[in-house]
Amino acid sequence: MISNLINKTQTKGGLGVDDTKNQHRKHKLIEYANGKSLEEINGTVEVPRGKGFWRTLFAYSGPGALVAVGYMDPGNWSTSITGGQSFQYTLMTTILISSLIAMLLQYMAAKLGIVSQMDLAQATRARTGKALGIILWIMTELAIMATDIAEVIGAAIALNLLFHIPLIPSVFITVLDVLVLLLLTKIGFRKIEAIVACLILVILFVFAYQVALSNPNWGGVFMGLLPSAKAIAQHPEIGGITPLTGTLGIIGATVMPHNLYLHSAISQTRKIDHNDLDSIRQTVRFTTWDSNIQLSLAFIVNSLLLIMGVAVFKTGAVQDSSFFGLYDALNNTSMLSNPVLIAVAKSGVLSTLFAVALLASGQNSTITGTLTGQVIMEGFIHMRMPLWARRLVTRIISVIPVIACVAMTSGENTIQQHTALNLLMENSQVFLAFALPFSMLPLLMMTNSEVEMGEFKNRGWVKVCGWISVIALTFLNLYNLPATYEGFGIWSKGTSDVLAYITIIVILALLIWTCVELYKGDKRFAAEGKGFGQREAQMKDSVVED
């Protein structure tokens, strides 16, 4: 009875087509997809039952590492270092709060995937119409491409710094990371998780080593973790930014929409019995542990980046906050803060380690960005492409603006070229501001629903914190849009403000549309008995009968 109900729910609710048909169909470049999320790896990792805490945690560890990558990608680096340079340890509290919000949202995303057996894109599409599904897909694709632009720039600059390859060839070389992806698809998902975890440890080691040499004021670091109105003050303005704009930059670079889609999909890689409530409870519990541990490492990395801005460099010494500028500053002994750093910098170790960490960060994001792209394409528009083709298309599109930027500034001086690349990376992040509310709001509404989640619905305090986080992040992202548009340098201030306000109105209208469709979808699921709450009741009745 229960298994029949689950099969019916999967077929009608957007979870799956018959697996036998999948095995016999011919593979094409673009295929119809309405099956399990990331079907090739869904439920492929065995997990123990009734074993010790640490052994069980190890079996569930991995998805959190892939998610944590998004919180320490190249887009975070300049915002955190510049924040430290300009305002000392004031913005440490911003990094802490944004990390706690990230833990909350990722917990919800993983729980949604485990309980509903749908990723966030599938669950949203199952409750909304085709037109809205296409709009949400386009917005999320643009957000993924925006993060990919940051990864292209970071990887190309790392290749230039490490191997002295000119920028344009370096940009084209980043396209070849599709070959790395092809290799990884052959080795198994568990090994991919291990590789990503190792690359994270490389990044952590590099920045921990540099901060340890700088001997920072740890009292100031811990005081900076305490919430303070100084972090959102509009004065002073240093280097063109205020504490408020620095806070907005850090939040915007930290909480990213594609991570929510990714986590809701890869949380389903563990093989569990969905007819057994205890198995589901165990999976939710240990997946949450994994996520929080890995996001704590991401918090440490982002904190180290800000501390670098304060303690590694002399105050105000770094005028060029691009990756090139930071690399040069680590080679320039006159910019460093103490004799130990100066002695090490003379060997070139500091700058080389920085470039290695930059390359590792870019390669990590290659894996997660491709998986996320597949998740949203299958979930929102029910189309599937091979991972290598998906990666190639996304990367080629992302390379175009970077090549154009490098070519247009080829006649300018070095500083102007670096500044142009930095501005391209920062301005591309505006798409994250568009997409973030449309991932957070559906996630919160669905995980608050007893119809969808049953006993796993959000508790009262989680609901309150969730709504505060969603409203605050949406407000901050939209609040900063006029300044973002003006920063493009294309329009006058008046035109930029008008365009920004029109964009805000459109986003709010789409959010209302999304909320209405999700509400109606939840009612429909309740009437049709599709949600987990209905299955949970039957599972409990079955246990009582036995």
XYZ file of C-alpha atoms in Angstrom:
546
model
C 0.000 0.000 0.000
C 2.667 2.507 1.063
C 5.025 1.691 -1.809
C 2.149 2.082 -4.294
C 1.326 5.485 -2.827
C 4.958 6.585 -3.083
C 5.209 5.459 -6.703
C 2.012 7.336 -7.516
C 3.286 10.452 -5.773
C 6.619 10.332 -7.582
C 5.043 9.989 -11.004
C 2.405 12.697 -10.585
C 4.292 15.066 -8.320
C 7.335 15.459 -10.529
C 9.647 12.909 -8.953
C 10.031 10.131 -11.415
C 9.273 8.179 -14.506
C 9.587 4.418 -14.684
C 13.246 3.404 -14.203
C 12.920 0.528 -16.657
C 12.086 2.974 -19.415
C 15.105 5.072 -18.463
C 17.415 2.093 -18.871
C 16.264 1.346 -22.435
C 15.937 4.826 -23.880
C 18.530 6.184 -26.312
C 20.693 8.946 -24.913
C 20.496 12.257 -26.781
C 22.208 15.584 -26.223
C 18.981 17.027 -24.804
C 16.428 14.666 -23.236
C 13.154 14.922 -21.376
C 13.737 14.475 -17.637
C 11.159 14.039 -14.919
C 12.909 11.505 -12.724
C 14.717 11.567 -9.418
C 17.026 14.485 -8.715
C 20.509 13.804 -10.155
C 19.269 10.325 -10.991
C 22.736 8.891 -11.746
C 23.906 9.408 -8.143
C 20.590 9.461 -6.248
C 20.617 6.859 -3.441
C 23.999 5.420 -4.464
C 25.983 5.915 -1.224
C 25.453 3.235 1.421
C 25.058 4.382 5.045
C 25.182 2.248 8.220
C 22.313 1.670 10.640
C 22.791 1.209 14.376
C 26.524 2.062 14.317
C 28.472 4.583 16.396
C 28.089 8.357 16.008
C 31.457 9.023 14.327
C 31.222 6.133 11.866
C 27.711 7.199 10.865
C 28.733 10.854 10.573
C 31.634 9.884 8.299
C 29.233 8.018 6.000
C 27.018 11.094 5.721
C 29.901 13.549 5.357
C 30.526 14.957 1.881
C 27.488 16.859 0.583
C 28.219 19.612 3.108
C 31.686 20.087 1.558
C 30.206 20.619 -1.914
C 27.829 23.190 -0.467
C 30.545 24.942 1.580
C 32.528 25.570 -1.613
C 29.941 28.152 -2.662
C 30.585 30.103 0.535
C 34.311 30.500 -0.115
C 34.442 30.960 -3.886
C 36.561 33.730 -5.520
C 33.643 36.173 -5.340
C 34.026 36.298 -1.520
C 37.695 37.095 -1.406
C 37.965 40.754 -2.364
C 34.872 41.762 -0.330
C 36.237 40.228 2.874
C 39.819 41.465 2.434
C 38.685 44.980 1.452
C 36.315 45.011 4.444
C 39.230 44.238 6.750
C 41.493 46.815 5.133
C 38.893 49.557 5.456
C 37.126 48.864 8.751
C 39.433 46.573 10.715
C 37.445 43.847 12.533
C 34.062 45.644 12.477
C 32.597 43.393 9.769
C 33.483 40.128 11.546
C 29.945 40.193 12.958
C 28.571 40.349 9.409
C 30.487 37.205 8.439
C 29.222 35.429 11.570
C 25.563 36.373 11.067
C 25.589 35.542 7.341
C 27.180 32.157 8.156
C 24.471 31.376 10.739
C 21.778 32.306 8.212
C 23.498 30.054 5.672
C 23.429 27.139 8.146
C 19.709 27.664 8.710
C 18.847 27.824 4.996
C 21.033 24.856 4.072
C 19.466 22.791 6.861
C 16.041 23.507 5.356
C 17.234 22.695 1.827
C 18.762 19.352 2.813
C 15.699 18.428 4.871
C 13.365 19.224 1.967
C 15.299 16.906 -0.338
C 15.488 14.035 2.140
C 11.842 14.133 3.233
C 10.047 15.009 -0.016
C 12.477 13.123 -2.314
C 12.424 16.210 -4.552
C 15.038 18.909 -4.905
C 14.032 22.564 -4.468
C 13.540 23.115 -8.217
C 11.351 20.007 -8.593
C 9.309 20.813 -5.497
C 8.734 24.407 -6.646
C 7.823 23.374 -10.188
C 5.395 20.696 -8.927
C 3.402 23.459 -7.199
C 3.621 26.194 -9.839
C 2.691 26.656 -13.489
C 4.871 26.211 -16.548
C 5.305 29.950 -17.210
C 6.561 30.696 -13.704
C 8.801 27.624 -13.842
C 10.523 28.944 -16.979
C 10.994 32.410 -15.436
C 12.519 30.927 -12.269
C 14.785 28.697 -14.359
C 16.099 31.660 -16.386
C 16.761 33.713 -13.249
C 18.614 30.881 -11.560
C 20.634 30.113 -14.713
C 21.761 33.766 -14.806
C 22.798 33.535 -11.148
C 24.853 30.403 -11.874
C 26.507 32.104 -14.842
C 27.292 35.128 -12.649
C 29.157 32.915 -10.188
C 30.814 31.158 -13.133
C 32.162 34.506 -14.365
C 33.877 34.956 -10.979
C 35.335 31.458 -11.294
C 36.579 32.113 -14.853
C 38.263 35.319 -13.743
C 39.773 33.681 -10.644
C 41.080 30.607 -12.493
C 42.429 32.634 -15.430
C 44.266 35.018 -13.119
C 45.649 32.088 -11.098
C 47.012 30.512 -14.307
C 48.495 33.851 -15.313
C 50.165 34.356 -11.935
C 51.449 30.804 -11.523
C 52.518 30.011 -15.093
C 52.717 33.487 -16.731
C 50.161 32.512 -19.382
C 48.615 35.649 -20.968
C 45.093 36.389 -19.802
C 43.160 35.629 -22.995
C 44.730 32.141 -23.454
C 44.210 31.565 -19.703
C 40.516 32.342 -20.081
C 40.220 29.841 -22.939
C 42.102 27.214 -20.902
C 39.403 27.444 -18.215
C 36.986 25.983 -20.789
C 39.026 22.782 -20.675
C 37.921 22.121 -17.113
C 35.138 20.181 -18.803
C 37.780 17.451 -19.232
C 38.332 17.448 -15.467
C 34.596 17.046 -15.023
C 34.496 14.153 -17.481
C 37.202 12.403 -15.462
C 35.378 13.006 -12.185
C 32.126 11.534 -13.495
C 33.941 8.208 -13.933
C 35.304 7.860 -10.399
C 32.151 7.866 -8.278
C 30.405 10.527 -6.204
C 32.055 9.583 -2.903
C 35.492 10.255 -4.408
C 34.292 13.594 -5.784
C 33.244 14.561 -2.254
C 36.726 13.600 -0.984
C 38.486 15.666 -3.680
C 36.381 18.724 -2.880
C 37.073 18.315 0.843
C 40.833 18.137 0.159
C 40.730 21.308 -1.945
C 38.868 23.076 0.870
C 41.613 22.033 3.285
C 44.210 23.486 0.876
C 42.402 26.842 0.908
C 42.051 26.724 4.701
C 45.749 25.914 5.168
C 46.921 28.749 2.903
C 44.995 31.471 4.707
C 45.571 30.025 8.193
C 49.314 30.004 7.498
C 49.341 33.611 6.322
C 47.223 34.821 9.233
C 49.364 32.887 11.746
C 52.466 34.682 10.442
C 50.725 38.057 10.749
C 50.090 37.672 14.512
C 46.716 39.491 14.534
C 45.029 41.153 17.497
C 42.875 38.223 18.587
C 41.095 40.347 21.168
C 39.986 42.651 18.371
C 38.914 39.646 16.282
C 36.619 38.269 18.999
C 35.248 41.729 19.838
C 34.399 42.112 16.146
C 32.152 39.049 16.373
C 29.779 40.917 18.709
C 26.858 42.581 16.882
C 27.371 46.324 16.513
C 25.576 49.194 14.786
C 28.966 50.163 13.341
C 28.663 47.289 10.843
C 25.682 48.980 9.127
C 26.762 52.600 9.525
C 26.909 54.854 6.458
C 30.031 56.605 7.735
C 32.982 56.701 7.420
C 33.509 56.207 3.690
C 36.915 54.669 2.946
C 38.052 53.791 -0.556
C 34.557 54.426 -1.897
C 32.795 52.043 0.507
C 31.039 52.453 3.856
C 30.526 49.800 6.550
C 26.967 49.314 5.205
C 28.099 48.685 1.625
C 30.838 46.410 2.959
C 28.211 44.452 4.921
C 25.967 44.191 1.855
C 28.919 43.007 -0.223
C 29.830 40.260 2.257
C 26.219 39.065 2.605
C 25.730 39.113 -1.166
C 28.905 37.107 -1.719
C 28.104 34.616 1.054
C 24.473 33.510 0.750
C 23.963 32.240 -2.811
C 20.776 30.779 -4.315
C 22.355 27.914 -6.247
C 23.629 26.344 -3.022
C 20.058 25.788 -1.839
C 19.151 23.918 -5.030
C 22.364 21.908 -4.878
C 21.975 20.813 -1.265
C 18.373 19.724 -1.738
C 19.601 17.420 -4.527
C 22.842 15.962 -3.151
C 21.283 15.303 0.263
C 19.473 12.499 -1.584
C 22.694 10.669 -2.549
C 22.536 8.515 0.603
C 20.669 5.218 0.290
C 17.885 5.187 2.870
C 14.549 3.474 3.403
C 11.872 6.110 2.771
C 9.248 3.810 4.300
C 11.080 3.921 7.658
C 10.691 7.075 9.763
C 13.771 6.214 11.864
C 15.900 6.018 8.700
C 14.641 9.422 7.566
C 15.243 10.915 11.029
C 18.809 9.598 11.063
C 19.493 11.029 7.623
C 18.136 14.482 8.513
C 20.150 14.502 11.731
C 23.517 13.505 10.285
C 23.117 15.549 7.111
C 22.572 18.584 9.357
C 25.745 17.748 11.306
C 27.705 17.441 8.053
C 26.346 20.726 6.715
C 27.023 22.702 9.891
C 30.580 21.367 10.259
C 31.491 22.226 6.674
C 29.845 25.663 6.819
C 31.791 26.332 10.023
C 34.969 25.738 7.991
C 33.657 28.187 5.380
C 33.071 30.724 8.163
C 36.664 30.253 9.334
C 37.999 30.763 5.779
C 35.975 33.952 5.276
C 37.055 35.211 8.702
C 40.695 34.515 7.825
C 40.269 36.533 4.627
C 39.016 39.533 6.594
C 41.761 39.101 9.193
C 44.278 39.055 6.319
C 43.002 42.464 5.251
C 43.632 43.793 8.760
C 46.773 42.015 9.938
C 48.745 40.830 6.900
C 48.817 44.200 5.148
C 49.486 47.641 6.554
C 46.287 49.650 7.023
C 45.290 51.260 3.724
C 48.278 49.749 1.901
C 46.261 47.754 -0.640
C 44.853 50.201 -3.193
C 44.189 47.519 -5.827
C 41.829 44.924 -4.289
C 41.735 42.773 -7.430
C 43.358 39.338 -7.379
C 46.359 40.832 -9.193
C 46.615 43.574 -6.593
C 46.473 41.151 -3.680
C 49.077 38.899 -5.293
C 51.413 41.853 -5.836
C 50.817 43.083 -2.282
C 51.925 39.703 -0.903
C 55.155 40.141 -2.856
C 55.666 43.766 -1.840
C 57.476 43.847 1.508
C 56.622 47.538 2.012
C 52.907 46.626 2.265
C 53.271 43.856 4.848
C 52.718 44.383 8.537
C 55.576 42.612 10.368
C 59.153 41.302 9.917
C 58.124 37.621 9.855
C 55.761 38.198 6.918
C 58.380 40.285 5.139
C 60.987 37.521 5.486
C 58.626 34.875 4.110
C 57.366 37.172 1.340
C 60.882 37.554 -0.042
C 60.817 33.864 -0.986
C 57.593 34.335 -2.963
C 55.788 31.704 -0.875
C 52.936 33.973 0.271
C 51.928 35.098 -3.208
C 52.316 31.602 -4.714
C 50.140 30.032 -2.025
C 47.512 32.718 -2.662
C 47.420 31.849 -6.386
C 47.235 28.105 -5.607
C 44.268 28.693 -3.282
C 42.606 30.789 -6.002
C 42.981 27.970 -8.529
C 41.696 25.370 -6.034
C 38.651 27.509 -5.295
C 37.821 27.844 -8.987
C 38.098 24.103 -9.636
C 35.918 23.303 -6.654
C 33.206 25.586 -7.972
C 33.407 23.896 -11.388
C 32.008 20.698 -9.885
C 29.253 22.280 -7.811
C 28.171 24.773 -10.471
C 27.681 22.026 -13.052
C 25.661 19.823 -10.714
C 23.454 22.776 -9.748
C 22.855 23.660 -13.393
C 21.663 20.119 -14.029
C 19.385 20.236 -10.980
C 17.558 23.408 -12.008
C 17.284 22.425 -15.688
C 15.726 19.069 -14.841
C 13.596 20.477 -12.032
C 12.152 23.595 -13.649
C 11.882 22.700 -17.353
C 12.286 18.886 -17.299
C 15.270 18.830 -19.656
C 18.546 16.971 -19.227
C 21.956 17.346 -20.876
C 25.130 15.312 -20.293
C 27.195 16.981 -17.552
C 30.107 17.677 -19.918
C 27.793 19.389 -22.442
C 26.078 21.338 -19.693
C 29.447 22.538 -18.390
C 30.754 23.419 -21.848
C 27.728 25.563 -22.735
C 27.717 27.408 -19.398
C 31.457 28.028 -19.447
C 31.514 29.286 -23.063
C 28.725 31.765 -22.289
C 30.556 32.900 -19.134
C 33.841 33.291 -21.004
C 32.406 35.754 -23.549
C 32.089 38.802 -21.213
C 35.509 38.082 -19.682
C 37.187 37.929 -23.114
C 35.378 41.127 -24.134
C 36.522 42.877 -20.943
C 40.169 41.822 -21.442
C 40.113 42.787 -25.134
C 38.502 46.203 -24.531
C 41.058 47.142 -21.871
C 44.103 45.718 -23.681
C 45.287 49.231 -24.543
C 44.902 50.522 -20.981
C 47.462 50.434 -18.197
C 47.741 47.410 -15.899
C 45.773 48.918 -13.011
C 42.853 49.812 -15.298
C 42.782 46.274 -16.732
C 42.722 44.788 -13.251
C 40.024 47.218 -12.113
C 37.858 46.393 -15.146
C 38.019 42.658 -14.408
C 37.211 43.280 -10.746
C 34.219 45.441 -11.684
C 32.955 42.784 -14.116
C 33.122 40.170 -11.368
C 31.365 42.406 -8.826
C 28.684 43.668 -11.223
C 27.845 40.172 -12.459
C 26.806 39.339 -8.894
C 23.680 41.504 -9.329
C 21.937 38.412 -10.725
C 22.361 36.775 -7.326
C 20.271 39.585 -5.820
C 17.524 38.785 -8.344
C 17.536 35.027 -7.813
C 18.064 34.736 -4.040
C 14.503 35.592 -2.868
C 13.037 33.081 -5.347
C 14.995 30.247 -3.772
C 14.650 31.292 -0.119
C 10.925 32.011 -0.082
C 9.724 28.712 -1.650
C 12.167 26.825 0.565
C 10.801 28.436 3.723
C 7.141 28.035 2.719
C 7.517 24.366 1.832
C 9.545 23.388 4.907
C 7.002 25.242 7.097
C 4.205 23.106 5.608
C 2.910 20.113 7.541
C 1.415 18.797 4.293
C 4.872 18.679 2.726
C 7.050 17.782 5.696
C 4.889 16.080 8.340
C 6.819 15.796 11.609
C 9.865 17.295 9.883
C 8.235 20.695 9.336
C 10.150 23.657 10.770
C 9.801 24.231 14.500
C 8.500 27.554 15.797
C 11.897 29.149 16.386
C 13.137 27.960 12.981
C 10.093 29.554 11.315
C 10.703 32.865 13.111
C 14.428 32.906 12.308
C 13.670 31.810 8.751
C 11.206 34.618 8.075
C 13.529 37.204 9.650
C 16.421 35.927 7.485
C 14.400 35.817 4.259
C 12.891 39.278 4.740
C 16.204 40.826 5.832
C 18.250 39.321 2.989
C 15.615 40.202 0.397
C 15.453 43.783 1.700
C 19.234 44.199 1.761
C 19.654 42.789 -1.749
C 16.947 45.037 -3.178
C 18.050 48.054 -1.126
C 21.467 47.908 -2.726
C 20.186 47.672 -6.323
C 20.236 51.448 -7.082
C 23.883 51.684 -5.999
C 24.676 48.519 -7.963
C 23.109 49.882 -11.157
C 24.938 53.173 -10.708
C 28.177 51.247 -10.244
C 27.825 49.816 -13.748
C 28.879 53.243 -15.033
C 26.509 52.961 -18.015
C 23.721 55.321 -16.964
C 23.397 58.552 -15.002
C 22.371 58.380 -11.340
C 18.766 59.337 -12.156
C 18.427 56.708 -14.893
C 20.114 54.079 -12.698
C 17.661 54.766 -9.860
C 14.617 54.535 -12.157
C 15.800 51.240 -13.662
C 16.572 49.868 -10.188
C 13.125 50.766 -8.856
C 11.439 49.213 -11.905
C 13.482 46.049 -11.278
C 12.450 46.039 -7.602
C 8.762 46.347 -8.542
C 9.067 43.472 -11.043
C 10.842 41.281 -8.463
C 8.205 41.997 -5.797
C 5.405 41.235 -8.286
C 7.079 37.924 -9.208
C 7.497 37.095 -5.516
C 3.781 37.648 -4.921
C 2.983 35.462 -7.936
C 5.308 32.765 -6.596
C 3.753 32.880 -3.107
C 0.215 32.612 -4.497
C 1.076 29.630 -6.712
C 2.937 27.864 -3.899
C -0.013 28.372 -1.546
C -2.432 26.949 -4.116
C -0.023 24.091 -4.835
C 0.164 23.205 -1.157
C -3.637 23.080 -0.941
C -3.743 20.884 -4.046
C -1.151 18.510 -2.591
C -3.191 18.248 0.610
C -6.371 17.454 -1.319
C -4.636 14.835 -3.476
C -2.678 13.252 -0.617
C 0.680 13.884 -2.286
C 2.657 15.407 0.574
C 4.895 13.524 2.995
C 2.455 14.255 5.822
C -0.066 11.838 4.296
C 2.561 9.129 3.774
C 3.840 9.636 7.315
C 0.392 9.005 8.770
C 0.112 5.751 6.814
C 3.597 4.671 7.917
C 2.641 5.192 11.559
C -0.644 3.312 11.076
C 1.304 0.448 9.494
C 3.654 0.288 12.489
C 0.688 0.182 14.903
C -0.953 -2.640 12.926
C 2.279 -4.665 12.946
